[in-house]
Short mmCIF file of C-alpha atoms in Angstrom, two decimals:
data_model
loop_
_atom_site.label_atom_id
_atom_site.label_comp_id
_atom_site.label_asym_id
_atom_site.label_seq_id
_atom_site.Cartn_x
_atom_site.Cartn_y
_atom_site.Cartn_z
CA UNK A 17 6.79 4.11 43.97
CA UNK A 18 5.83 1.17 43.18
CA UNK A 19 2.04 -0.35 43.50
CA UNK A 20 1.50 -3.40 46.24
CA UNK A 21 -2.26 -3.21 46.56
CA UNK A 22 -5.42 -1.74 46.47
CA UNK A 23 -8.23 -1.23 48.98
CA UNK A 24 -11.69 -0.47 47.09
CA UNK A 25 -14.56 1.34 49.32
CA UNK A 26 -17.42 3.36 48.81
CA UNK A 27 -16.49 6.88 49.79
CA UNK A 28 -19.45 9.43 50.00
CA UNK A 29 -21.54 6.89 47.72
CA UNK A 30 -19.33 6.16 45.44
CA UNK A 31 -16.99 3.35 44.43
CA UNK A 32 -13.41 4.58 45.00
CA UNK A 33 -9.93 2.83 44.74
CA UNK A 34 -6.85 3.74 46.71
CA UNK A 35 -3.53 2.39 45.11
CA UNK A 36 -1.17 1.64 48.26
CA UNK A 37 2.26 2.07 47.01
CA UNK A 38 6.04 1.91 48.59
CA UNK A 39 8.45 4.40 47.89
CA UNK A 40 11.41 2.63 46.38
CA UNK A 41 13.96 4.07 48.72
CA UNK A 42 11.78 3.55 52.01
CA UNK A 43 13.95 1.59 54.34
CA UNK A 44 11.08 0.39 56.11
CA UNK A 45 8.45 -0.95 53.61
CA UNK A 46 10.61 -1.36 50.41
CA UNK A 47 10.79 -5.05 51.30
CA UNK A 48 7.18 -5.83 50.27
CA UNK A 49 5.79 -6.28 47.23
CA UNK A 50 2.22 -6.99 47.71
CA UNK A 51 -0.22 -6.02 50.24
CA UNK A 52 -0.64 -9.00 51.72
CA UNK A 53 2.67 -9.26 52.89
CA UNK A 54 2.38 -5.64 55.19
CA UNK A 55 2.36 -6.82 58.66
CA UNK A 56 -1.23 -7.35 60.24
CA UNK A 57 -0.97 -4.41 63.06
CA UNK A 58 -0.02 -1.65 59.76
CA UNK A 59 -2.73 -3.18 57.47
CA UNK A 60 -5.51 -2.66 60.22
CA UNK A 61 -4.02 1.07 60.35
CA UNK A 62 -4.55 1.53 56.62
CA UNK A 63 -8.08 -0.32 57.03
CA UNK A 64 -9.14 1.88 59.74
CA UNK A 65 -7.48 5.37 58.50
CA UNK A 66 -9.67 4.71 55.16
CA UNK A 67 -12.79 3.92 57.03
CA UNK A 68 -12.87 7.29 59.20
CA UNK A 69 -10.69 9.67 57.32
CA UNK A 70 -13.65 11.74 56.50
CA UNK A 71 -15.88 11.70 59.80
CA UNK A 72 -15.14 15.50 59.85
CA UNK A 73 -16.36 16.06 56.58
CA UNK A 74 -19.79 14.40 57.83
CA UNK A 75 -19.22 12.20 55.13
CA UNK A 76 -19.09 8.39 55.06
CA UNK A 77 -16.55 5.66 53.86
CA UNK A 78 -16.88 2.19 53.45
CA UNK A 79 -13.97 -0.34 53.23
CA UNK A 80 -15.22 -3.37 50.77
CA UNK A 81 -12.34 -5.20 49.54
CA UNK A 82 -8.44 -5.34 49.71
CA UNK A 83 -6.82 -6.87 46.58
CA UNK A 84 -2.83 -7.44 45.50
CA UNK A 85 -0.72 -5.88 43.25
CA UNK A 86 -1.82 -7.43 40.25
CA UNK A 87 -5.26 -5.57 40.68
CA UNK A 88 -3.75 -2.28 41.39
CA UNK A 89 -1.47 -2.66 38.30
CA UNK A 90 -4.67 -3.16 36.38
CA UNK A 91 -6.65 -0.29 37.68
CA UNK A 92 -3.50 2.07 37.06
CA UNK A 93 -3.50 0.81 33.40
CA UNK A 94 -7.21 1.35 33.16
CA UNK A 95 -7.10 4.97 34.73
CA UNK A 96 -3.92 6.05 32.29
CA UNK A 97 -5.81 4.70 29.24
CA UNK A 98 -9.04 6.66 30.38
CA UNK A 99 -7.06 9.40 30.84
CA UNK A 100 -5.30 9.68 27.51
CA UNK A 101 -8.77 8.90 25.92
CA UNK A 102 -10.29 11.93 27.53
CA UNK A 103 -7.46 14.41 27.49
CA UNK A 104 -4.90 13.41 24.53
CA UNK A 105 -7.49 12.54 21.63
CA UNK A 106 -5.64 12.52 18.33
#
């Protein structure tokens, strides 16, 4: 998979980022390189899903912001670095 964007949200009161990625071999979506290129309807479906997916657990989610590929790559790099600091201490 390769990242095309990130949806920043509040999930049960905490900040949460959802990386949106496309499988390399996906014949429907592998033409997209940034979340801004996704058809509006599909994009709205993703936003709606993340706004309601925890309703049955009586938890609240709020979609705040959508960012492109560069922000997704920054978040991924930062998360890998944090993981390495915590679990691969040398």
